[in-house]
Amino acid sequence: MSESYTLYNETVMDHFVNPRNMGDLKDADAVGEVGAAACGDIMKISLKIDDVTGTVMDARFKTFGCGSAIAASSMATTLIKGKSIDELEKHFNNDQIVEALGGLPPVKIHCSVLANEALQAALEDYKKRKGIK
Ligand code: FES
């Protein structure tokens, strides 16, 4: 796609056109699904988590949404692998997704918020399944 047609940088376009970690995880340890009230887009993140270390071992996403939402969820799944659930709960937010993407247009920041919300919902799901307060 020509530069003149898009507000998006190369990294965003790459994650939109070649999304990483798309799909579902068989036997996921946690699933988070959220919807954006404003636009109706839906995002789901599935995680495999090491019960001993509390580390995210694998992540997949499915996004029914705009290109920014697809790019943000793709980038989010690459950023969270190898991180602990504690670290992700306390220190991960959409700013890190936007930064890793090299920026998003201001009207598309909410798409990265949706990706972080899906992640946080998955972490909540994991804690609920494991009886962690
Ligand atoms: Fe809905 Fe991007 S416009 S998530």
mmCIF file of C-alpha atoms and ligand atoms in Angstrom, residues 36 39 41 66 68-69 108 110-111 114, ligand 1:
data_model
loop_
_atom_site.group_PDB
_atom_site.id
_atom_site.type_symbol
_atom_site.label_atom_id
_atom_site.label_comp_id
_atom_site.label_asym_id
_atom_site.label_seq_id
_atom_site.Cartn_x
_atom_site.Cartn_y
_atom_site.Cartn_z
ATOM 1 C CA ALA A 36 -15.115 -1.850 22.352
ATOM 2 C CA CYS A 39 -16.778 0.805 17.519
ATOM 3 C CA ASP A 41 -14.780 -4.384 17.558
ATOM 4 C CA CYS A 66 -9.871 -2.545 12.468
ATOM 5 C CA SER A 68 -4.946 -0.925 14.222
ATOM 6 C CA ALA A 69 -6.650 -3.414 16.514
ATOM 7 C CA LYS A 108 -6.622 4.846 16.950
ATOM 8 C CA HIS A 110 -8.263 3.130 21.772
ATOM 9 C CA CYS A 111 -7.473 0.099 19.597
ATOM 10 C CA LEU A 114 -8.544 -2.830 23.649
HETATM 11 FE FE1 FES B 1 -12.400 -0.410 16.931
HETATM 12 FE FE2 FES B 1 -9.907 0.054 16.236
HETATM 13 S S1 FES B 1 -11.672 1.071 15.510
HETATM 14 S S2 FES B 1 -10.617 -1.235 17.803
#
